[in-house]
XYZ file of C-alpha atoms in Angstrom:
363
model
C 106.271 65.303 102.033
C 107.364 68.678 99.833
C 110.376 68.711 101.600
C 111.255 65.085 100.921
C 110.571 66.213 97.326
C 112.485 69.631 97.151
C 115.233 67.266 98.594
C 115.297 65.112 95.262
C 115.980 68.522 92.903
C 112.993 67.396 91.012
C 111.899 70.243 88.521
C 109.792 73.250 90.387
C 107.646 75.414 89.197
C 108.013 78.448 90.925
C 105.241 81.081 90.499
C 104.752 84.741 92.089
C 102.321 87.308 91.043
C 104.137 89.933 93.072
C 107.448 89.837 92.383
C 108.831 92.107 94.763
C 109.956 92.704 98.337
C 109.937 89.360 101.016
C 108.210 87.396 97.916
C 111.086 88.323 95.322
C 113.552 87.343 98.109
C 111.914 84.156 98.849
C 111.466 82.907 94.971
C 115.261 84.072 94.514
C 116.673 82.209 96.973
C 114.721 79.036 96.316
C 115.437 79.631 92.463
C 119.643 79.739 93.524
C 119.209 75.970 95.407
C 117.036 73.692 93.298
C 116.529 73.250 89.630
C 113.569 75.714 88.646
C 111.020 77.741 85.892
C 110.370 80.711 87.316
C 107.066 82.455 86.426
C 106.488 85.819 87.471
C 104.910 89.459 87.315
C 105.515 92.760 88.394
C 105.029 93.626 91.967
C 102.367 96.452 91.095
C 98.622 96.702 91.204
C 98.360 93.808 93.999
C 94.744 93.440 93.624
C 94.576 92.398 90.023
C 97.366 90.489 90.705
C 95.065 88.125 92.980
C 91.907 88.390 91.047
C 93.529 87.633 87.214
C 97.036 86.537 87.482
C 95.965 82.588 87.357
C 94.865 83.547 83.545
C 98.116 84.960 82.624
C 100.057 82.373 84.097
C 97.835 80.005 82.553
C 99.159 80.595 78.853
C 102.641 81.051 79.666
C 103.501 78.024 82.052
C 104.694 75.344 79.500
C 102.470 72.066 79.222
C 105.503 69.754 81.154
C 104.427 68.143 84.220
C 106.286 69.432 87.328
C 107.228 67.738 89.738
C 106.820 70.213 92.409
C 104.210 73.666 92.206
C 105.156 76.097 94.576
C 103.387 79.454 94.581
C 102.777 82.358 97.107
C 99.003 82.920 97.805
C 98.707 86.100 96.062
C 97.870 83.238 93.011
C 94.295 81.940 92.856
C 95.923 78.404 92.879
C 92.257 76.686 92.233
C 91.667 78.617 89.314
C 95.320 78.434 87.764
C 94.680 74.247 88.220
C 90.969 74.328 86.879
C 92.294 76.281 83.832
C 95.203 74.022 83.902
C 94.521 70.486 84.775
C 98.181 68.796 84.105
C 99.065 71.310 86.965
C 96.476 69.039 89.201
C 98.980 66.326 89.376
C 102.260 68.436 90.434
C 102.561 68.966 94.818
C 101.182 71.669 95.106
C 102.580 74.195 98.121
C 101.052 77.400 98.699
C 102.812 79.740 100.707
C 101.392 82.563 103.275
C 103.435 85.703 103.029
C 100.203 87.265 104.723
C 96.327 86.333 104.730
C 93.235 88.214 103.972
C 90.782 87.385 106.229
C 92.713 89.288 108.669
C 94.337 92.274 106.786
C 93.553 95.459 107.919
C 91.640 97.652 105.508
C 90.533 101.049 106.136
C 87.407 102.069 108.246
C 85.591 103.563 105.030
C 86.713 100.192 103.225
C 84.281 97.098 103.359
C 86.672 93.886 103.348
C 86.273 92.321 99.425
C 85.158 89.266 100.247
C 87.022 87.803 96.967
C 90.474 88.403 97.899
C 89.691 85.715 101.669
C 87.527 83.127 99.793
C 90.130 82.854 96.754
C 93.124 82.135 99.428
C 90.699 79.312 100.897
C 89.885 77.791 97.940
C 93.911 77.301 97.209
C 94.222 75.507 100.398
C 91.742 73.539 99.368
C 93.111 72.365 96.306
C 97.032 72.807 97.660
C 98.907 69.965 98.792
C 100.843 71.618 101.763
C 100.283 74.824 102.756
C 103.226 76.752 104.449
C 102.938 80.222 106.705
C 105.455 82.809 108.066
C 104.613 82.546 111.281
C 102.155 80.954 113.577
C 100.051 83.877 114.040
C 99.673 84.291 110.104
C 98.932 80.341 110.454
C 96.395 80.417 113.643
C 94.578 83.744 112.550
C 93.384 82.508 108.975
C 92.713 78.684 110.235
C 90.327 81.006 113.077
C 89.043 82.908 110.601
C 87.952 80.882 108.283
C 84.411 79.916 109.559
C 83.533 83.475 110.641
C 84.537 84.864 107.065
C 82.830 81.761 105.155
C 79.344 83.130 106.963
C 79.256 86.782 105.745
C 77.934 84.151 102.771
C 73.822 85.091 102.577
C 73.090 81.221 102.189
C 74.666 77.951 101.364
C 77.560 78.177 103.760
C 80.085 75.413 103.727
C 80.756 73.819 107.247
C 84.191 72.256 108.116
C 86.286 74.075 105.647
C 88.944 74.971 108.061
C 89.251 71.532 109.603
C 89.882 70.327 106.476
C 92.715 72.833 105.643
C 94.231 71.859 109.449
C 95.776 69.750 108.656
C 97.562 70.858 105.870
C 99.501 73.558 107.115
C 103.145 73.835 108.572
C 105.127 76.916 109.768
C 108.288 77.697 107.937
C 109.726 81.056 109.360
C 110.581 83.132 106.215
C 114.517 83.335 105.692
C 116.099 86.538 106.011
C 119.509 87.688 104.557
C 121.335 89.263 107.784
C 124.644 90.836 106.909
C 127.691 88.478 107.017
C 128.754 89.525 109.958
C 126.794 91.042 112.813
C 128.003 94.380 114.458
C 128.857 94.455 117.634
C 127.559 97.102 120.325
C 129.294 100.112 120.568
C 131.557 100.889 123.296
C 129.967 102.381 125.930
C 131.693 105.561 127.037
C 131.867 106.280 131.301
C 132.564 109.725 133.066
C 134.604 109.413 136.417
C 131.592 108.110 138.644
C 130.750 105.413 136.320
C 127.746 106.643 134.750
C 127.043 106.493 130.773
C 128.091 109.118 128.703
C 126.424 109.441 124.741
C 127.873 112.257 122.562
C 125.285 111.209 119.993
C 120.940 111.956 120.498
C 118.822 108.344 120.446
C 118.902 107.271 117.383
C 115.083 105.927 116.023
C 114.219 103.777 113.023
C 111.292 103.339 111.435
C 111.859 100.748 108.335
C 108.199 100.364 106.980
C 106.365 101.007 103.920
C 104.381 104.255 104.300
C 101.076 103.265 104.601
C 98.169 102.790 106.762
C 98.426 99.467 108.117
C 101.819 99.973 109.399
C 100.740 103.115 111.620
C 102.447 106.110 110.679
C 99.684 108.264 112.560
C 100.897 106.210 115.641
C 103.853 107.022 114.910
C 104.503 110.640 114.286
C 102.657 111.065 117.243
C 105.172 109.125 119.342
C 107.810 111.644 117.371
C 105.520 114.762 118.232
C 105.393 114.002 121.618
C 109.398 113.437 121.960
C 109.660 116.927 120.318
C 107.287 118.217 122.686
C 108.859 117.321 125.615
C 112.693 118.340 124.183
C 113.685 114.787 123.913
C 117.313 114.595 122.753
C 116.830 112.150 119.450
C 117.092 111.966 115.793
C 115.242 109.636 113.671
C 115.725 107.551 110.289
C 112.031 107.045 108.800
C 112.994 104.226 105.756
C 110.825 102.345 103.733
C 109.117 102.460 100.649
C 106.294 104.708 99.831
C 104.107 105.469 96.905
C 103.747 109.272 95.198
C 100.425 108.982 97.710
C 102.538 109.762 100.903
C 100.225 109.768 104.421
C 100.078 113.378 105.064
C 100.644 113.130 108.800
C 104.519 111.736 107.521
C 105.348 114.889 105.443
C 103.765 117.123 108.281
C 105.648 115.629 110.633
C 108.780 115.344 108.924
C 108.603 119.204 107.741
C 108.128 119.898 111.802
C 111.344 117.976 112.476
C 113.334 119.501 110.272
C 117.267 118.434 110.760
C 116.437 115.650 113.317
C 114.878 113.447 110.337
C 118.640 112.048 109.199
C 117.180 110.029 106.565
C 113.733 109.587 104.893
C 112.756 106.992 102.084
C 114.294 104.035 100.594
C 117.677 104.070 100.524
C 120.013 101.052 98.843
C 120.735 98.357 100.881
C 124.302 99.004 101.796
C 122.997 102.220 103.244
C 120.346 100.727 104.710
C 122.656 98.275 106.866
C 124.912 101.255 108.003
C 121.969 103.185 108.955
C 120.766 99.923 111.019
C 124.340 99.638 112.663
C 124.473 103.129 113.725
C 120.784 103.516 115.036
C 119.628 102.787 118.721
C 116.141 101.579 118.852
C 113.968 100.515 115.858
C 109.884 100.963 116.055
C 106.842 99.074 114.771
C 103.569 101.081 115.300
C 101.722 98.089 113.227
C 98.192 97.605 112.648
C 99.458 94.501 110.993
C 102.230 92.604 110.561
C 102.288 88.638 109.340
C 106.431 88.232 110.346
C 108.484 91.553 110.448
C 111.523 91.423 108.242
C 112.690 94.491 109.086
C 112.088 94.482 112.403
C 114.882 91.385 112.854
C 116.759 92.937 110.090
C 117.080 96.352 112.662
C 117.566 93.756 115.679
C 120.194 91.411 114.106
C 122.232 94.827 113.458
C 121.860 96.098 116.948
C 118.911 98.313 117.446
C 117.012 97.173 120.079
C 112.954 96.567 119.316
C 110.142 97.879 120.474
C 107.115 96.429 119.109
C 102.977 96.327 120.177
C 102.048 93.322 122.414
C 100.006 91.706 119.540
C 100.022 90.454 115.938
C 102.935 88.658 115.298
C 105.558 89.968 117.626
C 104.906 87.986 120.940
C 106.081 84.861 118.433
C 109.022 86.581 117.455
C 110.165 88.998 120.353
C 110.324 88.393 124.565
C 108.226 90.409 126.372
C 110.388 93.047 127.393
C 110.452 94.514 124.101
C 106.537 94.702 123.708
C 104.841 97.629 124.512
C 100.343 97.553 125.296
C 99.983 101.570 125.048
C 100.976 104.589 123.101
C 102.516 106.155 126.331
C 104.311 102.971 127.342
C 106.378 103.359 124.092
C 106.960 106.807 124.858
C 108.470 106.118 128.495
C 110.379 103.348 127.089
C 111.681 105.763 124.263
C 111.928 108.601 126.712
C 114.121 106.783 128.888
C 116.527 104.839 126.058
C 117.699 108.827 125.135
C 118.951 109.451 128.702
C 121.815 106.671 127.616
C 121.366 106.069 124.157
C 124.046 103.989 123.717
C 122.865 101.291 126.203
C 120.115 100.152 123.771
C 122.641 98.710 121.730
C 124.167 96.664 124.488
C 120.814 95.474 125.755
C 120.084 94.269 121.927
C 123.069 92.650 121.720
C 121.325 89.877 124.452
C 118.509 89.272 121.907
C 118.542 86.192 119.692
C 117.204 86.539 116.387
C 119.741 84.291 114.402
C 117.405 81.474 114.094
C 115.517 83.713 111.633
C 118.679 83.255 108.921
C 118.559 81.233 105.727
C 120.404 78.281 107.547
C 117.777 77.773 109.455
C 115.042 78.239 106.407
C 117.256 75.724 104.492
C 117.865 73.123 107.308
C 114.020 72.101 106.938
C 114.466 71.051 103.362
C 118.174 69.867 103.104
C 117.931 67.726 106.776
């Protein structure tokens, strides 16, 4: 029914408490197609952003009645209505960039219970509510129950089966490049065989932090050094002033092979992509993986951990179950570098564009 309703350019209220990353992209490009207020904050502080943004937004949303509310679920949508009850009679969409009852937290970290309970309590009081992926979808409809009976007493029964029903999967819509890159040419000697005059090539495009695996990682990178693999690698990303010390130890051990480190703008970031041979997730969690089809669409081929959301996303012989199965698989792309490009190439990842994002609501 939202769709049939986006379709009729009705006025939408779009609202983001984290303004920033896949969420700024998301509100931008439905801001540039349909006729919208945009309401947002800074993408900082994340967790006062879902315990206290529904106050702010409260006193600066204009008392109009909206046709359309669409929010991410960063917003406490239940309080934001309670505060606001005009708001009660808009559609109300909620969308899942990620979920907490699954995010990974650290081992010395208890989970905050708030954070879970104030994402089901939106559902409850959302109209539709719209995921990333069916794993995001299927591992907070599974979750629900378990989470709702850390309660001491008084636990509600049913909650998820009433949110069931509810819920559709929208893939998120990613902004390739307007024109993919082909392979590179392969070079042959006289026999045949593959010749590279360049080391593997490695990409890492995530934000430095812990659930994205950088211990995994640099000791995937250690290992390769260890063993004189021929590669270089590109470790992108953005990254607080608190960098994981296992990244600048490992980058200070690498010396000249690290080609690139940090954020870089995002024409760099494509030619880095379309020069690069493989990309890497080391994940601990991951709700879609933008970057990961960003890296694929441009021709690095993927290697990603047989779980999360990547079995959705990627076929099977680009998962990986162990730590040493990614290092074989590395291990033997940098005898022939250049042939990771031309198995990538095979891959199909351009359902994953905006087209396809925009064919639910204009078709």
């Amino acid at each position: 029914p939202f769709i049939a309703l986006f379709r009729m350019a009705a006025k939408v209220a779009l609202v983001e408490p984290f303004y920033g990353g896949s969420h700024k992209q998301l509100i931008d490009i439905l801001a540039a197609h349909f006729d919208c207020d945009l309401f947002t904050l800074p993408p900082t502080k994340w967790h006062w952003r879902m315990r206290v943004s529904a106050l702010y937004f409260c006193s600066i949303i204009p008392k109009q009645n909206y046709r359309i509310f669409f929010a991410s679920s960063v917003l406490n949508l239940c309080e934001l209505v309670s505060l606001r009850p005009c708001l009660g009679e808009s559609y109300k969409v909620i969308y899942f960039h990620e979920n907490q009852l699954v995010y990974p937290v650290r081992k010395h970290q208890e989970r905050d219970f708030q954070y879970g309970y104030n994402q089901i309590l939106s559902c409850l009081v959302a109209d539709t509510v719209v995921f990333n992926s069916h794993f995001n979808m299927n591992s907070f409809l599974e979750s629900v129950d378990s989470f709702l009976k850390t309660m001491p007493d008084c636990r509600p029964k049913g909650v998820a089966e009433q949110i069931r029903p509810k819920c559709i999967v929208i893939y998120f819509p990613i902004e390739f490049p307007p024109k993919r890159i082909l392979p590179v040419v392969l070079n042959t000697d006289d026999a045949g065989s593959y010749r590279s005059s360049t080391p593997l090539h490695l990409v890492w495009p995530h934000r430095w932090e812990h659930d994205k695996g950088p211990d995994e990682f640099c000791t995937l990178l250690l290992k390769l050094l260890e063993e004189k693999v021929a590669f270089v690698v590109s470790i992108l990303g953005s990254h607080t002033n608190d960098i994981p010390v296992v990244l600048e130890e490992t980058i200070s051990k690498l010396g000249s092979r690290v080609l690139h480190r940090g954020p870089v703008s995002k024409e760099e970031y494509w030619c880095i992509l379309m020069k690069a041979h493989v990309v890497v997730s080391t994940a601990k969690h991951e709700f879609f993986g933008v970057a990961m089809l960003e890296a694929s669409y441009c021709g690095c081929y993927p290697l990603c951990p047989n779980r999360l959301v990547y079995p959705e996303i990627f076929p099977k012989e680009c998962l990986y179950n162990t730590d040493q199965q990614l290092f074989r698989r590395v291990k033997n792309f940098s005898h022939k570098p250049e042939s990771a490009r031309i198995a990538a190439a095979e891959l199909q990842v351009s359902e994953f564009k905006q087209g396809i994002f925009f064919s639910f609501f204009f078709c």
